[in-house]
Structure formats: C-alpha cells, structure tokens
Amino acid sequence: MHSKSNYKHNFILFAFVCFSFFTAIAQKDSIQFYHQKISQLINSPDFTENSAQYIDKLNQLSYYQRLIEQDSMLINSERALELSRKNNYVHGELEALANLATLYLYAGPTDKSIELCLKVIENTELSNFPKTEMKIYNILGQGYYFKNDYPSTYTQFLHTLAIAEKNSDQFHLFRMNMNLGTIFSRLEDYEEALKYYAATFKYVKKLNDPTKEAMLLSNMAYLNINLGNLQQAKIELDETFALLEKNKHITWLSWTYSTLGSYYLKLNDFKNALINYQKSFDLHDGINDVKAKANIKYGLGKSYFGLNNLVKAEKLINDSAKLYESSDHDAGLEDAYRTLYEINKSQNDEAESLKYLELTEKLSNDNFKKENRRNLMMLNAKLNFEKEKEDLKAQNELALNKQRKYVKWSLAGLFTLMVIVFLILSATKREKILNKKLANQAGILNKNQKSLTQINANQDRLFSIVGHDLRGPINSLNDILRLYLEDPEGKVYFEKFAPQLKEDLEQVQFTMDNLLHWGKTQMQGSTINIRSISVKHELDTILQLYRNEIKKKSIVINNQVATNHNVFADQQQFNIIFRNLINNAIKFTPNEGLITISTEIKDKNLVIQVTDTGVGMTEADIQKLFSNTENFSKYGTNLEKGTGLGLRLVKAMVIKNDGEIIVKSQPNQGSQFIVELPVDKA
C-alpha cells in the first residue's frame, strides 16, 4: 500500500493558491478605489463607455472582485469583453478573458479555465502585452496544477519565468520562482525547491515588500517541517507571523496558521495543532476556495483524531473527503480514506475499516503509477524546455551573425568592389563549413534522441511493472503482517488473505526473474553459454514447478516430447523461454482444459510446440505480443495477473539462441506457440 504524509500533499496546494490571493481587506479597499474611479469617469462631461480607459477600469475592478464578489466579477468581465470586441480593443479583450479564466479557476470549473487560457494563447497579439501574457500563462499553470498535471504546470511556469527574465519584471521573477519552488516541494524534490526559493529570496529583497517576504518565509517553514528541521521552521514561522500580523494579510495568515498546525502535529502536540487549524479555518471562512477548505478540514480531523475525539474526527475527515472528490484531488482523497480506515479500525468497525482500506489501496496504486509517469514527464518537460531555449538562442545568434554580415558587406561596399567579392566568397565558404557541421550535429542529435526515447520507454515500462505488479503484493503483505502483529483480530485477516498473498508473491518472484533476465538482454555485450540440452528433462522440470497451478485448474497435460530430442542453447535462457510459454498456457486455459507439448525435427532445427485449448487471441492481439512500443497484458481465465513483458523476453532469448518463434491462435479455439532451436543430432 502506497502511503505518504497526510500533510505534504494537502497543505502545499493551499500554499500555492494563496500566492495568487491578496487579503480580503486589501481587495475590499481596491474594489472601493476602482468603483470611485469608474464613478468619476461616468460623471465626466466627455464620458463614453467605449473608451479604453473605461474598459481598463472595468477589468481592474473585475480582477479585485475574484474572491469576494465573484458574481459581480462575472458581470464586469463579460461587459469589458463585449465593449473591447465592439471597439477592437485587443488588450482589453485579452485582459477580460484572463479575468474570466481566473474566475473559473477559483470558482471550481478548472477545465473551463484551462480551455479559455489556451484560446487566449492562440491570439498572435498576446506577446505585445507581456504582463497579460505572463498573467495568462500563470493562470494556465495553476489550472494544470489543480488537475495534478505537474509537467504541464512546470512548462507553463518556466514559460512565464522566461518572459519575466526577458522583460526584467521583478514581481513575476519573484512570483514564478516561488511557484516553481512550491511545485518541487509538492513533489518532495526539496533540493530543487530550495534552489527556486533561494532565487525567490534574491528578488523579494529587491521588491522590499514585507508581505511577499512573509510568503517566502511561510513556504520555507513548511519545507523545513517536511525536512525535519523543526527548530528552523519555528523561527521562520515566528518571523512570518510578525510580518503578517503587522500588514494584516488574512489569506497568508490562514495558510501560516495551518503550517503551524502541521508543525505541532509533527510534535504530536494535538491540542496546539487543533488551535492553529481552527484559527486557519476561521480566517479562511470568507475565501471561496474548495481545495484549501478541504485541506484545513483534514488537518482539524487529524488533530481531533490525535485527541481521541473520534466522532468529530470522522465527521471532519468525511467532509474533507467529499471536498477532495469534488475537486479531483486524488492525493488528498487517499489520505482521507487512510485516516477513515484508522478511525474505523480504532472503533473496531471491521466492515467500514476494510472498505476504506480497499479504497486506500486502490487510490495508492493509481497515484503511484501516476507519480512515476509524472516524474518522467517532468524530466522530459525540462529537457524539452531547455532544448527550446537552446534552439531559440541558436536562432537569435544566427540572425545576429547574418545582421553582422550585412553590416560588414555594406561597409565594404563603400570601399571597393573587390572587397565585396572577397567577403561574399569568404561568407559562402564559412556557410558551407557551418552547414556541414550542422548536418553532422543534427545526425548526432537524432541518434541521441532515439537512444533517449528508448531509454525513457524502458524506464516507463520498468516503473509501471515495479510500481503495479511488484509493489502492490509486497505492500499488501506488509499491511497484513502489521495487522497480524498489532491488531487483536489480525490472525483472522492473515488467514483470510494469506492464500491470495502466496499466489501474488509467487507471481512477484516469476516477474522478478523475467525483469532480471530482460535487463540482461538489454545490456550490450551480454553473453550466452551454448550447450546441449535434453528437452524432455527440462520441460518435465518446468511442468513439475507448475504442478499446483495445473492441479488447481484440473488441466490435462499431453506431453509428447521425445526423450532423445536435444537442442543447442543457453540452458538458463531455454528454461526462461518455456517457463513463460507454459505459464501463459496454464493462465489462459480454462478449468479441465488441455495443454499439449510436442517436438519434431525439421531440417537442422528442433520444433517445440506448446498448444493449449484456451481463450485464444485475435490477429490484432498477436501483432501486439512482441511489440517494443505497445504493452500488451491480459488477465488469465482465473484472473491471473501478467506484466506484458514475458513474451518480449521470450522472443529476445529465442533470437539470441539462433532460433525463431511463431504464434498461431484464434479466439475461443486456443493458441499454439512454435519455437525452433538448433538441434543437437548427437
């Protein structure tokens, strides 16, 4: 069962979102200010609602209404959009769309916010307004963050950071480094998070803004809590409170109280944890943010659980679970289910505890697979972004070189025609050399890209197999053993699940063998030891290994292998080949089915056939069996698990032993695997 800290994944989301908010008081002041500005415009003698000034003020008012007057925000944003389009005011239209995307982000329909951002990005004039461009990419990044699509979040924030660097925008340099640090803190890559927070500290000093310094200190405190640096975290929290209470920043006060609550939970001081989570909840009451409210309720529930107030704990955790589910926050939902399992277990409610244990395990496995895939995608996103930066740099450098050439040629034209001819010939020669070098580099890059693609595919496959097929049974065994040792009724659970665990662990061992041998086949320079092998002896040994599975499914084995048939092959690889083929035949043959194994000599090869009366395959399925780009795996007739790796391993080993494998099959009529290996006629 995959488990993570209850707080690492819950409150980070709140911290990230809080950065985009101002205090309720500050927003009310700003709303009043822009109402006055709009009123002054309307009362002026030459007022017209078609003016860019009036549209800008509507957009500014709308932006500050995003948390506390969302209905009014919708009206003002749509009005600004209508007027902008009517008057062909592009900047006003883009700002109005950005405000609508912000509204959808905070109000709940994240997909609608993302869709609107992508539509705005398509506008070719967006780059003419850097602040609006950074605003829309930041909103898009937050939208992907809420959807747990961290690679896309990372890409959008890097893009925003690049625009900020290009325009020397100190605020967005601070903001995006803070957001990027928060992402890596969420992914528990604390070294990368500290790198971005260090950059944030540099920019916050330039801004000379106590509120933003408090934001950074609060996030640093949270990071140090996760790293176990509790003393340093407490110092940073005290400094944060001093700054925030002085500047009356309600939203960040709420977040910092929740961080202080997690600090006390680390110390198992549930009373103080409860006090601070309650303060956070009270301050957050006026903010329309479902995800953050779920996190605070979860912290309150954990505090009550620590204080043994199970009734309140269960209610609050249930509330948080509903909020997590409504906002598609799987990590938070997993933690909520895990805590509900612990609560029901402590109440000796076996049925409820088992229900939440199963829900937790399912979410845990799903989240673990997503995390592995996400980490690889994060790496790819970083590599792609760096490549794009290098390509852009090369293009700019090439353009600059061309401009320099043109200048030189123009200057040379002032002197003599001979100088012009000489420069043209020299430039042509250099261009040919450069093109030749570029062509060589392109070939090298293409080759490296193919290698990287294959490595990524192999890593993805290994992560998927290890994360799903190996980790699940091992975690289940760990949980059952813990219940056996700690729970008075643990013996009942153990006896109930032990037979299934035994089968799962046997499958784990078989999968591990396949993984190890598959890894060897991928290594350059790996060798095989060819020798004479008695086919009947080896196949009898393999059938003996599977006697329990054969007996369990009442399968009849028709062994027609001749005693005098030998082949030349690596004995270990021969064993792996036919363990996989016989294992598959047993898996996909129904109860009381028939498996036939036969041999015959054909020219200089021995043909070994494994034929079953199982479920069979379509022609499309057969094409996927040995694919290196598509993973193909199905459950057996008794729901036996598979990894999709075995038959690829079989084919690789058959080829290494100078052999050939052929598959014949039809749905509901069984399958036949035919292996040809060099025969030993002696």
XYZ file of C-alpha atoms in Angstrom:
682
model
C 0.000 0.000 0.000
C 1.404 3.328 -1.052
C 1.466 5.856 1.774
C 2.545 9.462 2.070
C 2.474 12.141 4.689
C -1.023 13.392 5.412
C 0.122 16.991 5.184
C 2.742 17.145 2.468
C 0.135 16.743 -0.227
C -2.742 18.629 1.335
C -1.479 21.988 2.535
C 1.023 22.579 -0.278
C -1.929 23.076 -2.628
C -3.325 25.702 -0.270
C 0.065 27.441 -0.058
C 0.398 27.538 -3.822
C -3.060 29.002 -4.395
C -2.697 31.517 -1.598
C 0.136 33.197 -3.502
C -2.357 34.376 -6.103
C -4.629 35.964 -3.463
C -4.493 39.260 -1.626
C -6.135 39.829 1.726
C -9.879 40.304 1.891
C -9.317 43.761 3.384
C -6.895 44.734 0.584
C -9.356 43.546 -2.029
C -12.219 45.497 -0.481
C -10.057 48.639 -0.470
C -9.104 48.068 -4.121
C -12.718 47.408 -5.107
C -13.808 50.649 -3.450
C -10.944 52.524 -5.151
C -11.899 51.364 -8.665
C -15.592 51.963 -8.029
C -14.665 55.572 -7.284
C -12.508 55.809 -10.416
C -15.304 54.431 -12.580
C -17.810 56.793 -10.968
C -15.551 59.767 -11.733
C -15.249 58.661 -15.373
C -19.003 58.247 -15.765
C -19.659 61.701 -14.310
C -17.108 63.415 -16.564
C -18.633 65.528 -19.378
C -16.954 63.660 -22.269
C -17.562 60.152 -20.923
C -18.182 57.253 -23.272
C -18.249 53.613 -22.283
C -16.385 52.785 -25.493
C -13.175 54.400 -24.227
C -10.124 52.232 -23.495
C -9.785 53.973 -20.106
C -13.268 52.863 -19.006
C -12.681 49.264 -20.226
C -9.346 49.144 -18.357
C -11.003 50.288 -15.125
C -13.725 47.629 -15.540
C -11.041 44.955 -15.973
C -9.108 46.193 -12.932
C -12.260 46.240 -10.788
C -13.157 42.737 -12.019
C -9.726 41.389 -11.075
C -10.027 42.525 -7.448
C -13.521 41.023 -7.164
C -12.239 37.498 -7.909
C -12.550 36.137 -4.352
C -15.221 38.072 -2.531
C -17.606 39.350 -5.253
C -17.488 36.654 -7.917
C -20.972 37.298 -9.293
C -20.072 40.953 -9.872
C -16.728 39.876 -11.337
C -18.533 37.763 -13.950
C -20.804 40.677 -14.936
C -17.937 43.200 -15.188
C -15.615 40.821 -17.084
C -18.289 39.965 -19.647
C -19.137 43.661 -20.054
C -15.456 44.557 -20.567
C -15.157 41.729 -23.097
C -18.222 42.906 -25.003
C -17.009 46.525 -25.166
C -13.457 45.502 -26.139
C -14.672 43.399 -29.058
C -17.091 46.107 -30.146
C -14.252 48.656 -30.280
C -11.481 46.296 -31.490
C -9.544 46.943 -28.269
C -7.270 43.870 -28.208
C -5.599 44.483 -24.840
C -8.961 44.990 -23.136
C -10.289 41.760 -24.696
C -7.249 39.738 -23.557
C -7.465 41.141 -20.008
C -11.193 40.370 -19.809
C -10.596 36.780 -20.960
C -7.770 36.430 -18.416
C -10.131 37.609 -15.657
C -12.786 35.084 -16.734
C -10.145 32.328 -16.700
C -9.176 33.437 -13.168
C -12.828 33.335 -12.073
C -13.305 29.786 -13.372
C -10.043 28.745 -11.714
C -11.149 29.937 -8.264
C -14.847 29.123 -8.636
C -14.247 25.456 -9.418
C -14.597 24.516 -13.142
C -10.834 24.193 -13.739
C -11.237 22.628 -17.208
C -13.135 25.705 -18.391
C -10.332 27.949 -17.105
C -7.711 25.889 -18.969
C -9.785 25.905 -22.166
C -10.128 29.691 -22.028
C -6.377 30.194 -21.382
C -5.466 28.026 -24.379
C -7.830 30.083 -26.525
C -6.170 33.350 -25.384
C -2.676 31.966 -26.108
C -3.693 31.410 -29.738
C -4.046 35.196 -30.167
C -0.989 36.354 -32.139
C -1.031 39.797 -30.455
C -0.679 38.427 -26.904
C 3.125 38.816 -26.935
C 2.659 42.590 -27.394
C 1.342 42.756 -23.794
C 3.950 40.952 -21.600
C 2.128 41.451 -18.295
C -1.103 39.999 -19.676
C 0.892 37.198 -21.316
C 2.574 36.310 -18.003
C -0.790 36.533 -16.256
C -2.476 34.071 -18.648
C 0.400 31.546 -18.607
C 0.451 31.705 -14.805
C -3.319 31.040 -14.643
C -2.887 28.145 -17.088
C -0.088 26.718 -14.937
C -2.292 26.935 -11.838
C -5.116 25.212 -13.718
C -2.865 22.288 -14.643
C -1.617 22.257 -11.043
C -5.183 21.856 -9.755
C -5.570 18.945 -12.222
C -2.367 17.351 -10.827
C -0.713 17.694 -14.272
C 2.637 18.840 -12.913
C 4.682 18.503 -16.139
C 2.298 20.921 -17.890
C 2.331 23.206 -14.823
C 6.137 23.176 -14.873
C 6.218 24.048 -18.585
C 3.800 26.992 -18.227
C 5.629 28.417 -15.201
C 9.000 28.106 -16.947
C 7.491 29.934 -19.920
C 6.224 32.708 -17.624
C 9.634 32.907 -15.937
C 11.358 33.261 -19.317
C 9.053 36.179 -20.245
C 9.730 37.796 -16.844
C 13.501 37.466 -17.348
C 13.239 38.933 -20.845
C 11.305 41.955 -19.513
C 13.181 42.224 -16.165
C 9.826 42.060 -14.366
C 10.902 41.770 -10.715
C 7.442 40.900 -9.401
C 6.921 37.986 -11.793
C 10.504 36.827 -11.278
C 9.665 36.600 -7.573
C 6.247 35.070 -8.223
C 7.312 32.332 -10.666
C 10.374 31.275 -8.672
C 8.058 30.970 -5.670
C 5.551 28.883 -7.669
C 8.266 26.632 -9.106
C 9.687 26.081 -5.626
C 6.190 25.118 -4.466
C 5.823 22.560 -7.287
C 9.033 20.784 -6.351
C 8.119 20.944 -2.680
C 4.847 19.204 -3.661
C 6.860 16.520 -5.491
C 9.213 16.155 -2.492
C 12.216 17.254 -4.568
C 13.397 19.529 -1.793
C 16.808 20.227 -3.336
C 15.170 21.663 -6.466
C 12.601 23.514 -4.316
C 15.372 25.133 -2.246
C 17.096 26.275 -5.470
C 13.996 28.186 -6.601
C 13.278 29.532 -3.114
C 16.880 30.854 -2.974
C 16.217 32.760 -6.212
C 12.911 33.984 -4.735
C 14.750 35.356 -1.703
C 17.013 37.409 -4.005
C 14.049 39.019 -5.772
C 11.975 39.588 -2.629
C 14.784 41.706 -1.234
C 14.694 43.850 -4.384
C 10.921 44.278 -4.095
C 11.269 45.425 -0.461
C 7.744 44.145 0.287
C 7.205 42.717 3.821
C 4.117 40.771 2.711
C 5.983 38.926 -0.025
C 8.879 38.249 2.347
C 6.327 36.708 4.725
C 5.034 34.495 1.895
C 8.531 33.174 1.257
C 9.261 32.623 4.970
C 5.969 30.740 5.374
C 6.784 28.416 2.461
C 10.334 27.931 3.749
C 8.909 26.990 7.152
C 6.655 24.406 5.543
C 9.592 22.970 3.605
C 11.735 22.733 6.742
C 8.910 20.940 8.573
C 8.913 18.279 5.867
C 12.719 18.057 6.058
C 12.510 17.605 9.835
C 14.217 20.954 10.587
C 11.581 21.859 13.169
C 13.657 24.382 15.084
C 14.438 26.394 11.934
C 10.797 26.099 10.829
C 9.592 27.582 14.142
C 11.960 30.554 13.762
C 10.632 31.216 10.250
C 7.023 30.864 11.389
C 7.557 33.399 14.195
C 9.068 35.868 11.694
C 6.171 35.247 9.307
C 3.531 35.960 11.955
C 5.329 39.179 12.941
C 5.237 40.404 9.328
C 1.703 39.239 8.504
C 0.011 40.499 11.663
C 1.614 43.883 11.099
C 0.441 44.005 7.466
C -2.964 42.312 8.075
C -2.652 39.735 5.272
C -5.593 37.472 6.140
C -5.139 34.786 3.472
C -1.487 34.167 4.238
C -2.210 34.315 7.960
C -4.670 31.474 7.381
C -2.083 29.440 5.450
C 0.631 30.120 8.064
C -1.649 29.038 10.925
C -2.261 25.783 9.055
C 1.524 25.358 8.631
C 1.944 25.938 12.364
C -0.730 23.283 12.886
C 1.329 20.791 10.860
C 4.382 21.767 12.942
C 2.554 20.806 16.135
C 1.290 17.586 14.538
C 4.924 16.663 13.884
C 5.469 17.052 17.626
C 2.259 15.066 18.389
C 1.001 18.174 20.196
C -2.578 17.701 19.015
C -4.065 20.363 21.296
C -1.964 23.185 19.811
C -2.386 21.706 16.344
C -6.180 21.926 16.768
C -5.987 25.535 17.984
C -3.987 26.658 14.951
C -6.021 24.714 12.392
C -9.172 26.282 13.870
C -7.613 29.758 13.517
C -6.767 28.935 9.919
C -10.333 27.769 9.282
C -11.876 30.889 10.856
C -9.680 33.199 8.767
C -10.348 31.204 5.598
C -14.118 31.296 6.062
C -14.623 34.255 3.712
C -12.487 32.872 0.872
C -14.167 30.843 -1.899
C -11.599 28.054 -2.340
C -12.868 24.461 -2.108
C -9.466 22.800 -2.236
C -7.947 24.861 0.568
C -11.029 24.301 2.755
C -10.658 20.551 2.260
C -7.042 20.710 3.447
C -7.906 22.652 6.615
C -10.786 20.312 7.498
C -8.444 17.392 7.041
C -5.939 18.958 9.487
C -8.723 19.578 12.014
C -9.843 15.964 11.677
C -6.305 14.653 12.277
C -6.000 16.851 15.349
C -9.274 15.538 16.817
C -8.164 12.008 15.990
C -4.956 12.596 17.941
C -7.069 13.870 20.846
C -9.211 10.683 20.588
C -12.378 12.626 19.725
C -13.387 10.095 17.089
C -16.855 11.498 16.369
C -15.582 14.942 15.350
C -12.551 13.449 13.638
C -14.675 11.171 11.462
C -17.096 13.960 10.514
C -14.330 16.377 9.508
C -12.375 13.752 7.567
C -15.581 12.726 5.746
C -16.210 16.404 4.906
C -12.679 16.760 3.548
C -13.057 13.551 1.501
C -16.171 14.927 -0.219
C -14.382 18.190 -0.993
C -11.322 16.352 -2.330
C -13.533 14.192 -4.504
C -15.411 17.200 -5.890
C -12.122 18.917 -6.797
C -10.411 15.796 -8.262
C -7.642 15.918 -5.641
C -6.644 12.224 -5.551
C -3.693 12.580 -3.153
C -5.862 14.317 -0.559
C -8.633 11.760 -1.053
C -6.160 8.925 -0.479
C -5.019 10.478 2.816
C -8.644 10.995 3.894
C -9.533 7.350 3.164
C -6.440 6.180 5.042
C -7.415 8.202 8.108
C -11.020 6.943 7.948
C -9.626 3.408 7.866
C -7.597 4.151 11.034
C -10.598 5.761 12.758
C -12.932 2.832 11.996
C -10.249 0.368 12.989
C -9.873 2.085 16.370
C -13.682 1.808 16.741
C -13.492 -1.932 15.935
C -15.770 -1.417 12.926
C -14.345 -4.195 10.787
C -16.587 -3.740 7.749
C -16.001 0.030 7.441
C -12.271 -0.251 8.117
C -11.898 -2.908 5.400
C -13.896 -0.750 2.972
C -11.594 2.226 3.466
C -8.504 0.000 3.421
C -9.505 -1.272 -0.036
C -10.290 2.264 -1.265
C -6.931 3.491 0.054
C -5.007 0.678 -1.599
C -6.681 1.264 -4.961
C -6.033 5.020 -4.872
C -2.499 4.407 -3.617
C -1.628 2.154 -6.534
C -3.243 4.504 -9.053
C -1.481 7.542 -7.587
C 1.874 5.720 -7.521
C 1.607 4.880 -11.224
C 0.634 8.485 -11.982
C 3.570 9.739 -9.911
C 6.101 7.575 -11.792
C 4.716 8.664 -15.136
C 4.583 12.277 -13.953
C 8.230 12.276 -12.818
C 9.370 11.002 -16.212
C 7.192 13.613 -17.921
C 8.657 16.324 -15.658
C 12.126 15.305 -16.818
C 11.015 15.342 -20.449
C 9.359 18.743 -19.964
C 12.576 20.147 -18.525
C 14.683 18.668 -21.339
C 12.265 19.945 -23.993
C 12.169 23.417 -22.468
C 15.973 23.571 -22.288
C 16.171 22.367 -25.889
C 13.687 25.045 -26.977
C 15.774 27.684 -25.176
C 18.940 26.449 -26.882
C 17.209 26.388 -30.272
C 15.912 29.926 -29.740
C 19.361 31.059 -28.644
C 20.907 29.477 -31.738
C 18.308 31.125 -33.977
C 18.942 34.527 -32.388
C 22.678 34.050 -32.706
C 22.295 33.033 -36.355
C 20.127 36.080 -37.027
C 22.664 38.307 -35.273
C 25.501 36.834 -37.317
C 23.558 37.495 -40.504
C 22.981 41.091 -39.468
C 26.689 41.493 -38.761
C 27.495 40.082 -42.182
C 25.108 42.517 -43.844
C 26.707 45.428 -41.987
C 30.175 44.295 -42.999
C 29.107 43.892 -46.604
C 27.506 47.365 -46.623
C 30.632 48.955 -45.172
C 32.839 47.044 -47.562
C 30.764 48.350 -50.484
C 31.905 51.859 -49.631
C 35.473 50.970 -50.432
C 35.839 48.660 -53.448
C 34.020 46.042 -55.439
C 36.898 43.650 -54.872
C 36.384 43.754 -51.108
C 32.687 42.940 -51.623
C 33.516 39.917 -53.806
C 36.102 38.709 -51.305
C 33.656 38.973 -48.405
C 30.917 37.150 -50.337
C 33.279 34.275 -51.230
C 34.517 34.057 -47.640
C 30.997 34.098 -46.300
C 29.963 31.343 -48.721
C 32.885 29.172 -47.668
C 32.145 29.672 -43.984
C 28.470 28.919 -44.595
C 29.336 25.621 -46.308
C 31.557 24.616 -43.396
C 28.883 25.641 -40.902
C 26.187 23.722 -42.801
C 28.393 20.647 -42.872
C 28.980 20.902 -39.128
C 25.281 21.492 -38.500
C 24.398 18.433 -40.601
C 26.833 16.315 -38.588
C 25.438 17.669 -35.319
C 21.875 17.012 -36.488
C 22.791 13.378 -37.180
C 24.331 13.036 -33.720
C 21.313 14.684 -32.058
C 18.919 12.416 -33.966
C 20.853 9.336 -32.855
C 20.929 10.534 -29.232
C 17.207 11.316 -29.365
C 16.412 7.775 -30.481
C 18.545 6.369 -27.641
C 16.868 8.686 -25.121
C 13.421 7.697 -26.402
C 14.228 4.002 -25.985
C 15.673 4.606 -22.500
C 12.567 6.561 -21.464
C 10.318 3.822 -22.846
C 12.267 1.167 -20.916
C 12.151 3.264 -17.734
C 8.425 3.850 -18.132
C 7.847 0.113 -18.625
C 10.009 -0.809 -15.616
C 8.341 1.814 -13.388
C 4.910 0.556 -14.450
C 5.752 -3.088 -13.727
C 7.601 -2.430 -10.474
C 5.007 0.125 -9.289
C 1.946 -2.005 -10.044
C 2.791 -5.728 -10.230
C 5.560 -5.908 -7.607
C 4.776 -3.153 -5.171
C 1.106 -3.993 -4.593
C 1.598 -7.562 -3.273
C 4.595 -6.529 -1.136
C 2.680 -3.637 0.422
C -0.320 -5.907 0.992
C 1.937 -8.419 2.761
C 3.359 -5.617 4.907
C -0.138 -4.453 5.890
C -1.338 -7.972 6.697
C 1.756 -8.680 8.816
C 1.273 -5.379 10.647
C -2.360 -6.244 11.327
C -1.290 -9.709 12.458
C 1.196 -8.239 14.945
C -0.792 -5.212 16.124
C -4.471 -5.982 15.752
C -6.195 -8.418 18.152
C -8.102 -9.833 15.188
C -5.064 -9.747 12.906
C -4.968 -13.529 12.705
C -8.386 -13.526 11.026
C -7.176 -11.084 8.356
C -3.993 -13.087 7.876
C -5.822 -16.392 7.379
C -8.294 -14.696 5.014
C -5.709 -13.077 2.741
C -2.678 -15.389 3.125
C -3.558 -17.814 0.235
C -4.012 -14.919 -2.193
C -0.788 -13.303 -0.946
C 1.074 -16.570 -1.539
C -0.085 -16.617 -5.160
C 0.762 -12.917 -5.570
C 4.266 -13.395 -4.139
C 4.892 -16.387 -6.411
C 3.875 -14.157 -9.330
C 6.223 -11.442 -7.974
C 9.107 -13.938 -7.939
C 8.312 -15.011 -11.508
C 8.063 -11.348 -12.607
C 11.371 -10.506 -10.874
C 13.081 -13.359 -12.747
C 11.691 -12.016 -16.017
C 12.762 -8.460 -15.179
C 16.314 -9.525 -14.327
C 16.707 -11.575 -17.472
C 15.030 -8.920 -19.595
C 17.529 -6.406 -18.189
C 20.410 -8.675 -19.189
C 19.082 -8.953 -22.735
C 19.125 -5.120 -22.957
C 22.790 -4.889 -21.914
C 25.327 -4.517 -24.697
C 27.936 -7.254 -24.685
C 25.843 -9.735 -22.665
C 26.927 -13.331 -23.391
C 25.181 -16.725 -23.506
C 26.560 -20.178 -22.742
C 25.548 -22.613 -25.500
C 25.398 -26.287 -24.575
C 23.476 -29.459 -25.361
C 20.104 -29.592 -23.550
C 17.758 -32.540 -23.063
C 14.418 -31.003 -23.983
C 12.243 -33.587 -22.220
C 14.215 -33.359 -18.972
C 13.988 -29.540 -18.887
C 10.284 -29.440 -19.779
C 9.437 -32.121 -17.179
C 11.213 -29.995 -14.554
C 9.224 -26.890 -15.572
C 5.916 -28.806 -15.517
C 6.758 -30.007 -12.011
C 7.187 -26.359 -10.924
C 3.625 -25.625 -12.087
C 2.027 -28.802 -10.708
C -0.087 -26.852 -8.171
C -1.493 -24.472 -10.804
C -2.171 -27.404 -13.158
C -3.907 -29.365 -10.414
C -5.885 -26.322 -9.249
C -7.381 -25.843 -12.735
C -7.661 -29.618 -13.455
C -5.709 -29.160 -16.695
C -4.636 -32.260 -18.639
C -1.003 -32.206 -19.835
C -0.353 -34.217 -23.041
C 3.467 -34.491 -23.032
C 4.579 -35.868 -26.429
C 8.236 -34.742 -26.164
C 10.642 -37.423 -27.385
C 13.288 -38.489 -24.873
C 16.120 -38.346 -27.426
C 15.494 -34.783 -28.662
C 18.249 -32.332 -27.692
C 18.952 -28.722 -28.716
C 21.945 -26.390 -28.628
C 21.044 -23.356 -26.464
C 21.790 -21.475 -23.254
C 20.227 -23.632 -20.530
C 19.108 -20.739 -18.330
C 17.522 -18.906 -21.265
C 15.879 -22.126 -22.521
C 14.329 -22.529 -19.060
C 13.056 -18.901 -19.036
C 11.572 -19.273 -22.558
C 9.477 -22.334 -21.751
C 8.586 -21.257 -18.192
C 6.913 -18.220 -19.770
C 5.210 -20.197 -22.553
C 3.916 -22.924 -20.204
C 2.892 -20.311 -17.604
C 0.874 -18.451 -20.274
C -0.730 -21.685 -21.495
C -1.855 -22.532 -17.935
C -3.039 -18.948 -17.330
C -5.254 -18.735 -20.414
C -6.561 -22.319 -20.404
C -9.889 -22.771 -18.575
C -10.530 -25.412 -15.950
C -10.363 -29.006 -17.275
C -8.616 -27.777 -20.451
C -5.810 -29.493 -22.387
C -2.176 -28.438 -22.955
C -0.119 -30.407 -25.490
C 3.680 -30.203 -25.721
C 5.359 -31.924 -28.691
C 8.635 -31.958 -30.625
C 9.754 -32.840 -34.138
C 12.962 -32.441 -36.117
C 12.768 -30.112 -39.122
C 15.964 -29.790 -41.178
C 18.639 -28.589 -38.719
C 16.174 -27.355 -36.108
C 14.059 -28.923 -33.398
C 10.465 -27.673 -33.474
C 8.923 -27.454 -29.978
C 5.167 -26.773 -29.895
C 3.135 -25.638 -26.859
C -0.568 -25.887 -27.736
C -3.497 -25.042 -25.441
C -7.292 -25.093 -25.634
C -7.556 -21.663 -24.012
C -9.266 -18.379 -24.834
C -7.106 -17.688 -27.899
C -6.324 -14.328 -29.490
C -7.341 -12.159 -32.402
C -4.888 -11.319 -35.173
C -4.602 -7.778 -33.752
C -3.631 -9.174 -30.328
C -0.974 -11.399 -31.899
C 0.596 -8.355 -33.554
C 0.955 -6.692 -30.104
C 2.593 -9.664 -28.343
C 6.206 -8.905 -29.191
C 5.877 -5.123 -29.673
C 8.536 -2.894 -28.089
C 6.283 0.154 -28.297
C 2.969 -1.205 -27.022
C 2.436 -3.026 -23.725
C 0.013 -5.966 -24.058
C -1.227 -7.820 -20.979
C -4.492 -9.553 -20.061
C -5.851 -11.367 -17.029
C -5.994 -15.181 -17.186
C -9.147 -17.277 -17.013
C -8.942 -17.210 -13.190
C -7.895 -13.518 -13.132
C -4.163 -14.355 -13.005
C -2.056 -11.221 -13.448
C 0.536 -10.595 -16.169
C 3.079 -7.848 -16.970
C 3.211 -7.983 -20.780
C 7.000 -8.428 -20.529
C 7.310 -12.231 -20.704
C 6.730 -12.783 -24.425
C 9.050 -9.913 -25.406
C 11.690 -11.581 -23.239
C 10.928 -14.958 -24.878
C 11.382 -13.569 -28.389
C 14.650 -11.792 -27.444
C 16.077 -15.007 -25.948
C 14.941 -17.199 -28.862
C 16.701 -14.852 -31.293
C 19.869 -14.793 -29.131
C 19.909 -18.603 -29.371
C 19.672 -18.540 -33.208
C 16.030 -19.602 -33.114
C 12.617 -18.473 -34.298
C 9.178 -18.206 -32.647
C 5.786 -18.360 -34.401
C 2.307 -17.832 -32.900
C -0.966 -19.290 -34.217
C -4.252 -18.541 -32.498
C -7.982 -17.934 -32.933
C -10.450 -16.556 -30.373
C -12.037 -19.315 -28.219
C -10.050 -22.020 -30.046
C -6.737 -21.885 -28.198
C -3.188 -20.821 -29.062
C -0.066 -22.541 -30.368
C 3.477 -21.231 -29.755
C 6.081 -22.834 -32.055
C 9.775 -22.454 -31.150
C 12.560 -23.607 -33.478
C 16.059 -24.044 -31.993
C 19.247 -25.590 -33.429
C 19.082 -29.363 -32.971
C 21.795 -31.489 -31.339
C 21.773 -34.622 -33.507
C 24.355 -36.352 -31.327
